PDB file of C-alpha atoms and ligand atoms in Angstrom:
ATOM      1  CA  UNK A   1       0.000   0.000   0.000  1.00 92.00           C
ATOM      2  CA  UNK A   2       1.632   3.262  -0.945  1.00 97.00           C
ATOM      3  CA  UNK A   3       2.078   5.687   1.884  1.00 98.00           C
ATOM      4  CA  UNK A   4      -0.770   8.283   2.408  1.00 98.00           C
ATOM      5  CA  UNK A   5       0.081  11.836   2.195  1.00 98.00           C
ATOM      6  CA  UNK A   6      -2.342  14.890   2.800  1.00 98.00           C
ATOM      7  CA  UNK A   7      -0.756  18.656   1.744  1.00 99.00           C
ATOM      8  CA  UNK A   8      -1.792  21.636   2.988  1.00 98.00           C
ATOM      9  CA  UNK A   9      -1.009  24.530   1.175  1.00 98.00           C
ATOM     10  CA  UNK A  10      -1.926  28.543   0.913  1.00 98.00           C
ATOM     11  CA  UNK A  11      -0.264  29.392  -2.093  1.00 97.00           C
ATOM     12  CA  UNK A  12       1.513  28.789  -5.855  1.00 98.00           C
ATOM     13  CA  UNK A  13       1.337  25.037  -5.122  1.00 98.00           C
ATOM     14  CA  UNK A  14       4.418  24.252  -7.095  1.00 98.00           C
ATOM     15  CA  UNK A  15       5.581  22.128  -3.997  1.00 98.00           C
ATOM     16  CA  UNK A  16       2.572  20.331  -4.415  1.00 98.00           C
ATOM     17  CA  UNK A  17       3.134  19.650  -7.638  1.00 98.00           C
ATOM     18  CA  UNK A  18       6.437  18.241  -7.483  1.00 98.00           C
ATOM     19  CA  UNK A  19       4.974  15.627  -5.134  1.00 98.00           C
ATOM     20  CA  UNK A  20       1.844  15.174  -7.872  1.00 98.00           C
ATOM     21  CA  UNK A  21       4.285  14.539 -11.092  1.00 97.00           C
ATOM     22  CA  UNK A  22       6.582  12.731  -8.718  1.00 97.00           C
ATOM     23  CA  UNK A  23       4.391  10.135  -7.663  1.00 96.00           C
ATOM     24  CA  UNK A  24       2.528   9.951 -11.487  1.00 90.00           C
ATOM     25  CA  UNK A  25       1.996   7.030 -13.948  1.00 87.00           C
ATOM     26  CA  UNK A  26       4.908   8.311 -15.918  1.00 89.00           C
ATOM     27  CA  UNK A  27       7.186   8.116 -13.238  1.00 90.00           C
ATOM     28  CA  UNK A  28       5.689   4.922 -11.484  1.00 92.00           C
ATOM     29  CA  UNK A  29       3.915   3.078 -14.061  1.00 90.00           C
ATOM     30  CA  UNK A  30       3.422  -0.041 -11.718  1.00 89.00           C
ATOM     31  CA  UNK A  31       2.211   2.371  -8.422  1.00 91.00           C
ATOM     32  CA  UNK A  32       4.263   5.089  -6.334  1.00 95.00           C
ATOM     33  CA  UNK A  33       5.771   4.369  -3.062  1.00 97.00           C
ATOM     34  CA  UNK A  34       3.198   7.286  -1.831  1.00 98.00           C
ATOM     35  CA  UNK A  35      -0.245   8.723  -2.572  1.00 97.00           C
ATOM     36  CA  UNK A  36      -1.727  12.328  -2.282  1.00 98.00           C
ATOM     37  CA  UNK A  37      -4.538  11.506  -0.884  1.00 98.00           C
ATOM     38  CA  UNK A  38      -6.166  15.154  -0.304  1.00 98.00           C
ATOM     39  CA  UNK A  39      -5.297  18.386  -0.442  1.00 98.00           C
ATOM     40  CA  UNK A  40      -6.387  20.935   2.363  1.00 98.00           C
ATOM     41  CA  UNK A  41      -5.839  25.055   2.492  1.00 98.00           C
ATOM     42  CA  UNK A  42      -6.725  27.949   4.905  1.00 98.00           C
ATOM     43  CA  UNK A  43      -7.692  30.162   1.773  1.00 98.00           C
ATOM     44  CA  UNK A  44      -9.772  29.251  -1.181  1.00 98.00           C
ATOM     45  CA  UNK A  45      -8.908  30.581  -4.965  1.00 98.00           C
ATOM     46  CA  UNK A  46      -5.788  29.772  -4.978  1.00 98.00           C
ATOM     47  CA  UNK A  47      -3.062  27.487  -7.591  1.00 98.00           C
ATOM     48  CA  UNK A  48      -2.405  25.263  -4.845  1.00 98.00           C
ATOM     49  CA  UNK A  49      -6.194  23.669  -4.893  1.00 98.00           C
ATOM     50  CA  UNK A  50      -6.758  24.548  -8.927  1.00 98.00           C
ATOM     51  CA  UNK A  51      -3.890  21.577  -9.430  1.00 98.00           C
ATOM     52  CA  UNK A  52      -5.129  19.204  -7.146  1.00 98.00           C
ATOM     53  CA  UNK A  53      -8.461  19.571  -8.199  1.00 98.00           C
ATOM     54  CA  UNK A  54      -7.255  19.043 -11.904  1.00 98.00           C
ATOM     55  CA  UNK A  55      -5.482  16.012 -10.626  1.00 97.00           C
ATOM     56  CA  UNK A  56      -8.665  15.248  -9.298  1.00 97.00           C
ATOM     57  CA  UNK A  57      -7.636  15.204  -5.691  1.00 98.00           C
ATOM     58  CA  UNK A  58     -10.004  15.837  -2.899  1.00 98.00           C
ATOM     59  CA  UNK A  59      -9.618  19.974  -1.643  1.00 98.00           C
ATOM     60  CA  UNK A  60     -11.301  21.660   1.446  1.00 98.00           C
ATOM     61  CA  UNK A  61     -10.528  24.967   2.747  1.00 98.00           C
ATOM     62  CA  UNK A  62     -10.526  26.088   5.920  1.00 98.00           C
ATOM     63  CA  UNK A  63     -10.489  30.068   6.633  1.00 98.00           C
ATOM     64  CA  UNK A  64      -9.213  31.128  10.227  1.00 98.00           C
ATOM     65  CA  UNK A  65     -11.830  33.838   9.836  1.00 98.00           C
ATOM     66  CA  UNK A  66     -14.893  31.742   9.327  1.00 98.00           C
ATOM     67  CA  UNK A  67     -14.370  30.405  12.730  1.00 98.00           C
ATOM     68  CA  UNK A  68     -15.161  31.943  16.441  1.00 97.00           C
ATOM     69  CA  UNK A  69     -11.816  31.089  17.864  1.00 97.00           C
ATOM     70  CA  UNK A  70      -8.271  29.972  16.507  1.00 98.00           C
ATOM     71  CA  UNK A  71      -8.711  26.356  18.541  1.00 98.00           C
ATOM     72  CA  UNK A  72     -11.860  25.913  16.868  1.00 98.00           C
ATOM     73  CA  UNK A  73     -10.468  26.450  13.110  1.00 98.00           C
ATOM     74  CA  UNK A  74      -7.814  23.809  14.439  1.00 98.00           C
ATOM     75  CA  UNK A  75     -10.274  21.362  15.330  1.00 98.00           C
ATOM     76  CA  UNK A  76     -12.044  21.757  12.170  1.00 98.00           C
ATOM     77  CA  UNK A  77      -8.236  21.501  10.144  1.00 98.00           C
ATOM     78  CA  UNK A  78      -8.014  18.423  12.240  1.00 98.00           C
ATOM     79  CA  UNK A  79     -10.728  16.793  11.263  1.00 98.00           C
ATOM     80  CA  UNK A  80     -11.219  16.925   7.660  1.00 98.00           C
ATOM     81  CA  UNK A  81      -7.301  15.900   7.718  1.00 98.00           C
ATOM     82  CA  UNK A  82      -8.036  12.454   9.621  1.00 98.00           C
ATOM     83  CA  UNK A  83     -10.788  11.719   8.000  1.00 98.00           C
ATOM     84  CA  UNK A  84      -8.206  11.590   5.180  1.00 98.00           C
ATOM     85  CA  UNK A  85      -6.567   8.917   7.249  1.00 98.00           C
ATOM     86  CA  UNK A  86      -3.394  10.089   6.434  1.00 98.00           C
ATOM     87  CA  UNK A  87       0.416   8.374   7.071  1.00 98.00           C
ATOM     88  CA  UNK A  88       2.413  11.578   6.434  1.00 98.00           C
ATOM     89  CA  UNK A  89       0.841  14.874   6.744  1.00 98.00           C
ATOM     90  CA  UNK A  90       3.484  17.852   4.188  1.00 99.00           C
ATOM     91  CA  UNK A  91       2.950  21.347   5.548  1.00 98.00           C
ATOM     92  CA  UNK A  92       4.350  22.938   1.837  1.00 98.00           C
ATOM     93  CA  UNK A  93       4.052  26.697   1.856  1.00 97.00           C
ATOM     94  CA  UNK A  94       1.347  26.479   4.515  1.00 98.00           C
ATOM     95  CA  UNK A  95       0.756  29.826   6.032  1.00 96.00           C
ATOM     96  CA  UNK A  96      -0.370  28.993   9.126  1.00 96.00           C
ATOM     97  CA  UNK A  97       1.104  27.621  12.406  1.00 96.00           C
ATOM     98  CA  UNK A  98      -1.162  24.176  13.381  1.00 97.00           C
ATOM     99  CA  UNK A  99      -2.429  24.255  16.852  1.00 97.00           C
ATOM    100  CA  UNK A 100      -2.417  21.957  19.770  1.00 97.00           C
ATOM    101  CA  UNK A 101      -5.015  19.690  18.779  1.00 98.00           C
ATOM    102  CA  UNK A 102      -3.410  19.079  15.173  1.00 98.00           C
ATOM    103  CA  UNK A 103       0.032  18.436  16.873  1.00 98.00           C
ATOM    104  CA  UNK A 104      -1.479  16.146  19.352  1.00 98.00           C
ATOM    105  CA  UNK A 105      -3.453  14.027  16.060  1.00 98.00           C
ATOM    106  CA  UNK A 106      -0.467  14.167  13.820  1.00 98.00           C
ATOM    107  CA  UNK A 107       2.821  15.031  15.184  1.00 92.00           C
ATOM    108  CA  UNK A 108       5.727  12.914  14.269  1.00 95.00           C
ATOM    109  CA  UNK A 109       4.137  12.033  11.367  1.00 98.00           C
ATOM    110  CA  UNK A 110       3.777  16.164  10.611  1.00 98.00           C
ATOM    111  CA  UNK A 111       6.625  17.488   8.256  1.00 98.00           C
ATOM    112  CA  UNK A 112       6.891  21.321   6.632  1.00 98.00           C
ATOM    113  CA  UNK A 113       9.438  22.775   3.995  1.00 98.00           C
ATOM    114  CA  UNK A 114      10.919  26.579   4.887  1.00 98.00           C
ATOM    115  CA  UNK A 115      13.271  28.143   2.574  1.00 98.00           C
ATOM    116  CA  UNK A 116      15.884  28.902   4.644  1.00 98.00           C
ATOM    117  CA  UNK A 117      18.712  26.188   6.350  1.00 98.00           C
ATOM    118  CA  UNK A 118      17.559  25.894   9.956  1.00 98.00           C
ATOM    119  CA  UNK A 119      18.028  27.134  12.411  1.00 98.00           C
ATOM    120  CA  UNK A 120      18.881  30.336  10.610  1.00 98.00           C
ATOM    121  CA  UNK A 121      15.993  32.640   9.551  1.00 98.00           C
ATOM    122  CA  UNK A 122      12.850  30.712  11.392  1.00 98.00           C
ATOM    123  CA  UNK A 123       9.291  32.596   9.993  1.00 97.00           C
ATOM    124  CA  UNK A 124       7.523  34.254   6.907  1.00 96.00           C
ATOM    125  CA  UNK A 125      10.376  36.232   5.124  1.00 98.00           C
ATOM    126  CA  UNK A 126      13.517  33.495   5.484  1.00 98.00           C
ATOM    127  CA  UNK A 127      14.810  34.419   1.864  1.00 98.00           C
ATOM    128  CA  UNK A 128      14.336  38.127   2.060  1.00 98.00           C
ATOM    129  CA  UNK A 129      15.894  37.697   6.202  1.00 98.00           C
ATOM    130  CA  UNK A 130      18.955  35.744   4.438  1.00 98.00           C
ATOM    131  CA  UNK A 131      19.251  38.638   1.518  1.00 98.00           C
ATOM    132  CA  UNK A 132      19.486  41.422   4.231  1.00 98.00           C
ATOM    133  CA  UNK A 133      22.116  39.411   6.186  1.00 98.00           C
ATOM    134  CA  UNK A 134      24.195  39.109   3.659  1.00 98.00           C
ATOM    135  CA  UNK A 135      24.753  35.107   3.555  1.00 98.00           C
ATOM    136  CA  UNK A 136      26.469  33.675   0.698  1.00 98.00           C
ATOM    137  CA  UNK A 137      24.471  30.421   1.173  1.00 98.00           C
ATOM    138  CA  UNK A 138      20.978  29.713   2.040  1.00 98.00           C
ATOM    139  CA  UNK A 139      18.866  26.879   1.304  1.00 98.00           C
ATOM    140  CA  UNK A 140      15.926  24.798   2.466  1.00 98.00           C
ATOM    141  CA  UNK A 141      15.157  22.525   5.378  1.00 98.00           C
ATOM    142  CA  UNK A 142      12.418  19.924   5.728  1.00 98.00           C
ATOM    143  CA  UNK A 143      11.748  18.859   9.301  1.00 98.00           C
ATOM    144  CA  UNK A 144       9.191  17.209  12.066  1.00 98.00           C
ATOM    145  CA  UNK A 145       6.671  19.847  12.884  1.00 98.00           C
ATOM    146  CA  UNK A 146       6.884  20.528  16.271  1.00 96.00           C
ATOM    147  CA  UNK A 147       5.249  23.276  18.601  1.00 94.00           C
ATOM    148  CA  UNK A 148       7.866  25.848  17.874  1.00 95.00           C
ATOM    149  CA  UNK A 149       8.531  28.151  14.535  1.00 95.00           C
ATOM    150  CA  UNK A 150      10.921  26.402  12.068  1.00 96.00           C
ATOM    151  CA  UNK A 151      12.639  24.868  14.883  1.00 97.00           C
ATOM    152  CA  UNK A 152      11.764  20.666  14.471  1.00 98.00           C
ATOM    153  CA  UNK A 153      13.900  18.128  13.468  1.00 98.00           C
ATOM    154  CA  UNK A 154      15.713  18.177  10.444  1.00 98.00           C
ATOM    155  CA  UNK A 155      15.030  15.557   7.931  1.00 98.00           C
ATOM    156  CA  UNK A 156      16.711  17.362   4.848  1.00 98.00           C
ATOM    157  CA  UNK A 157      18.034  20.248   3.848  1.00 98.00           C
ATOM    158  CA  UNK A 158      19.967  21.366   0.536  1.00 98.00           C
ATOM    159  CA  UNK A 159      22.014  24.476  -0.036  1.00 98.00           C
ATOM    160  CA  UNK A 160      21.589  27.732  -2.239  1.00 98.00           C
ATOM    161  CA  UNK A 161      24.089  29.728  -3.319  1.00 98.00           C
ATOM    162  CA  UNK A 162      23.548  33.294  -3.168  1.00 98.00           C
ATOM    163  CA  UNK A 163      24.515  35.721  -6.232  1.00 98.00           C
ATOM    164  CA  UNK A 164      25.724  38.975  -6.146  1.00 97.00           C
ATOM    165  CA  UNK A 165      22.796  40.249  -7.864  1.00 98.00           C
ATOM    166  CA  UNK A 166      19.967  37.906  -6.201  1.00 98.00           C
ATOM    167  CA  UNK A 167      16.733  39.597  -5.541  1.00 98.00           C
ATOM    168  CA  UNK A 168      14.831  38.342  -2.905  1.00 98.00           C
ATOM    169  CA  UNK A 169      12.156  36.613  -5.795  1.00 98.00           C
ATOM    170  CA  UNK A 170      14.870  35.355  -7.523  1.00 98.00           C
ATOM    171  CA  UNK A 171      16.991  33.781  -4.695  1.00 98.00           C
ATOM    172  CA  UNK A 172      13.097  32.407  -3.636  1.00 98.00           C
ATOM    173  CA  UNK A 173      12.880  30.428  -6.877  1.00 98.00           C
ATOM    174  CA  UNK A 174      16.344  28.931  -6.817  1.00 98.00           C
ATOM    175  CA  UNK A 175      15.987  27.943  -3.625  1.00 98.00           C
ATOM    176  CA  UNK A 176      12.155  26.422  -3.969  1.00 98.00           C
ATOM    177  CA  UNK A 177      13.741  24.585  -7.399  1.00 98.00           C
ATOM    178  CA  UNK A 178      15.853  22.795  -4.901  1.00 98.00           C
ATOM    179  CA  UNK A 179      13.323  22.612  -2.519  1.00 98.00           C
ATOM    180  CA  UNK A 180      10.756  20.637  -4.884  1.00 98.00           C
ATOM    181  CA  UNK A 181      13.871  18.275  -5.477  1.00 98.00           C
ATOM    182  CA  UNK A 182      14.472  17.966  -1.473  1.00 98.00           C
ATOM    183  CA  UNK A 183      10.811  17.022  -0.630  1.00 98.00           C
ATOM    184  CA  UNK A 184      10.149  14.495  -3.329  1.00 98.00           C
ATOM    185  CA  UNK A 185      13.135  12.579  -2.480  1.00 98.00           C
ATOM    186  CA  UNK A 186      12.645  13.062   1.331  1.00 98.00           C
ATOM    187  CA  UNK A 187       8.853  11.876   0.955  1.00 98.00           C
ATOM    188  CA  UNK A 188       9.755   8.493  -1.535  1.00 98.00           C
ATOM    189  CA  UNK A 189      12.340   7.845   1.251  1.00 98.00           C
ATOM    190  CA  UNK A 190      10.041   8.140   4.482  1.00 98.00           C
ATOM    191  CA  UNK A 191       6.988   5.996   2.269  1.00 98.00           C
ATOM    192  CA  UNK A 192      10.079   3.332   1.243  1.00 97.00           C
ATOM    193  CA  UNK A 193      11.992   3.500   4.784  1.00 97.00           C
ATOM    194  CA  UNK A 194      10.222   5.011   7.450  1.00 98.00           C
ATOM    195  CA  UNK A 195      12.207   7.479   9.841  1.00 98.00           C
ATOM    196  CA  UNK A 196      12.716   7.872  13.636  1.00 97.00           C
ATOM    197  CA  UNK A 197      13.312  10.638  15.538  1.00 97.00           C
ATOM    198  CA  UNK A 198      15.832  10.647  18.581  1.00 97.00           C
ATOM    199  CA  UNK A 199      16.347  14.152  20.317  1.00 96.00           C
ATOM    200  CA  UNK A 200      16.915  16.477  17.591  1.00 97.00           C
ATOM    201  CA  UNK A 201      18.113  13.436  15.083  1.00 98.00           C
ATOM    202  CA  UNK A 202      16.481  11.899  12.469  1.00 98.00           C
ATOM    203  CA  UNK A 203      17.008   8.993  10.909  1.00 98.00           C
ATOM    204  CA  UNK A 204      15.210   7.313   7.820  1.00 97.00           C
ATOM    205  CA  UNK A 205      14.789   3.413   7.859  1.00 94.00           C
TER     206      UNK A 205
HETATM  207  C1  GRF B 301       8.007  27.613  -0.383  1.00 91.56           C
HETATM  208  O1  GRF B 301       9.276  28.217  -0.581  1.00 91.56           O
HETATM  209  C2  GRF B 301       7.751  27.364   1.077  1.00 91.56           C
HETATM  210  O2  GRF B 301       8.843  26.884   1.780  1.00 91.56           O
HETATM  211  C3  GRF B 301       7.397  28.749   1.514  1.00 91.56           C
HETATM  212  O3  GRF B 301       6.542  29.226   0.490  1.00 91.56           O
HETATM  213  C4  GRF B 301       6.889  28.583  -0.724  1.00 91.56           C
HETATM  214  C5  GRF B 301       5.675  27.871  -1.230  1.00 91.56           C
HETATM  215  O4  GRF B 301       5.767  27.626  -2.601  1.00 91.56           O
HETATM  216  N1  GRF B 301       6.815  28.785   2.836  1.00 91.56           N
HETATM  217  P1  GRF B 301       4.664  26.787  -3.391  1.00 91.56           P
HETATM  218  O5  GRF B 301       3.296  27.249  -2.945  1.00 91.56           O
HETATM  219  O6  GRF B 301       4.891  25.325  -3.102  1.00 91.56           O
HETATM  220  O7  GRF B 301       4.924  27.117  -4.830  1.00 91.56           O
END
């Protein structure tokens, strides 16, 4: 049984669909090692849910303003993600930090992607932070969700060279064309090998 793997996105959904193509007939013509099985999003209208709805994936969307409270938008997130009954839930380019009740249902088995190499430049602006410090690398980390921001276990990472005349869009698309390449191969290995985490180390198999 391939491995099943909800997203949850807000945005381009290119992430997305680098795990999509990854796991497609052309690539696995006798079945992936994973499945998407659903896509969720805390905003509608966006790329993210018009390619998984023409891969015709299963979307919902839930907006942090449609409910009374922040725990109760959580609960809701929660639910519609395990009735997915997912394996592996991907955080990629999700704009939101999960609460306690979707850490309690899915962590260890909760994974995001941040465009920066951890533990520098946690939060919403790593590539511009990284352009203003004046790095000459950067990069991309995938790691175990955990109740802090940025700051999990690392499963992956990959590096980014910075050029002299880098923009902060055009460092952001070097480093998320690495990025695609660092979750796909970090996702095939977790559905082929499994992974463990020990303190702050993780290892796959
Ligand atoms: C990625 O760089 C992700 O790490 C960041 O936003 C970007 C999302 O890109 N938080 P996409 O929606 O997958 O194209």
């Amino acid at each position: 049984m391939p491995l099943r793997v909800v997203v949850l996105v807000s945005g381009s959904g290119t992430n997305l669909q680098a795990l999509l193509d990854a796991a497609g007939p052309a690539a696995y013509p006798d079945g992936a090692p994973y499945a998407v099985v659903a896509v969720g999003a805390d905003r509608p209208g966006i790329e993210a849910l018009a390619r998984a709805e023409r891969a015709g994936i299963s979307t919902f969307t839930h907006r942090v303003s449609d409910f009374a409270h922040r725990a109760a938008w959580d609960a809701a997130l929660t639910e519609s993600v395990a009735g997915f009954e997912p394996d592996l839930v991907v955080l990629a380019g999700f704009l939101k930090l999960v609460g306690d009740t979707f850490l309690a249902s899915f962590g260890g088995r909760l994974v995001n992607t941040h465009p920066a190499l951890s533990p520098a430049f946690p939060g919403m602006h790593a590539p511009a932070d990284a352009l203003a410090y004046g790095v000459k690398v950067t990069g991309c980390t995938l790691f175990v969700v955990d109740a802090g921001v940025d700051t999990g276990p690392i499963l992956a990472q990959a590096a980014v060279v910075v050029q002299e005349d880098d923009t902060v869009e055009t460092l952001h698309e070097r480093i998320k064309t690495e990025e695609r390449r660092m979750l796909v191969g970090a996702v095939e290995r977790i559905a082929r090998e499994g992974f463990s985490v020990e303190g702050r180390t993780v290892r796959f198999g």
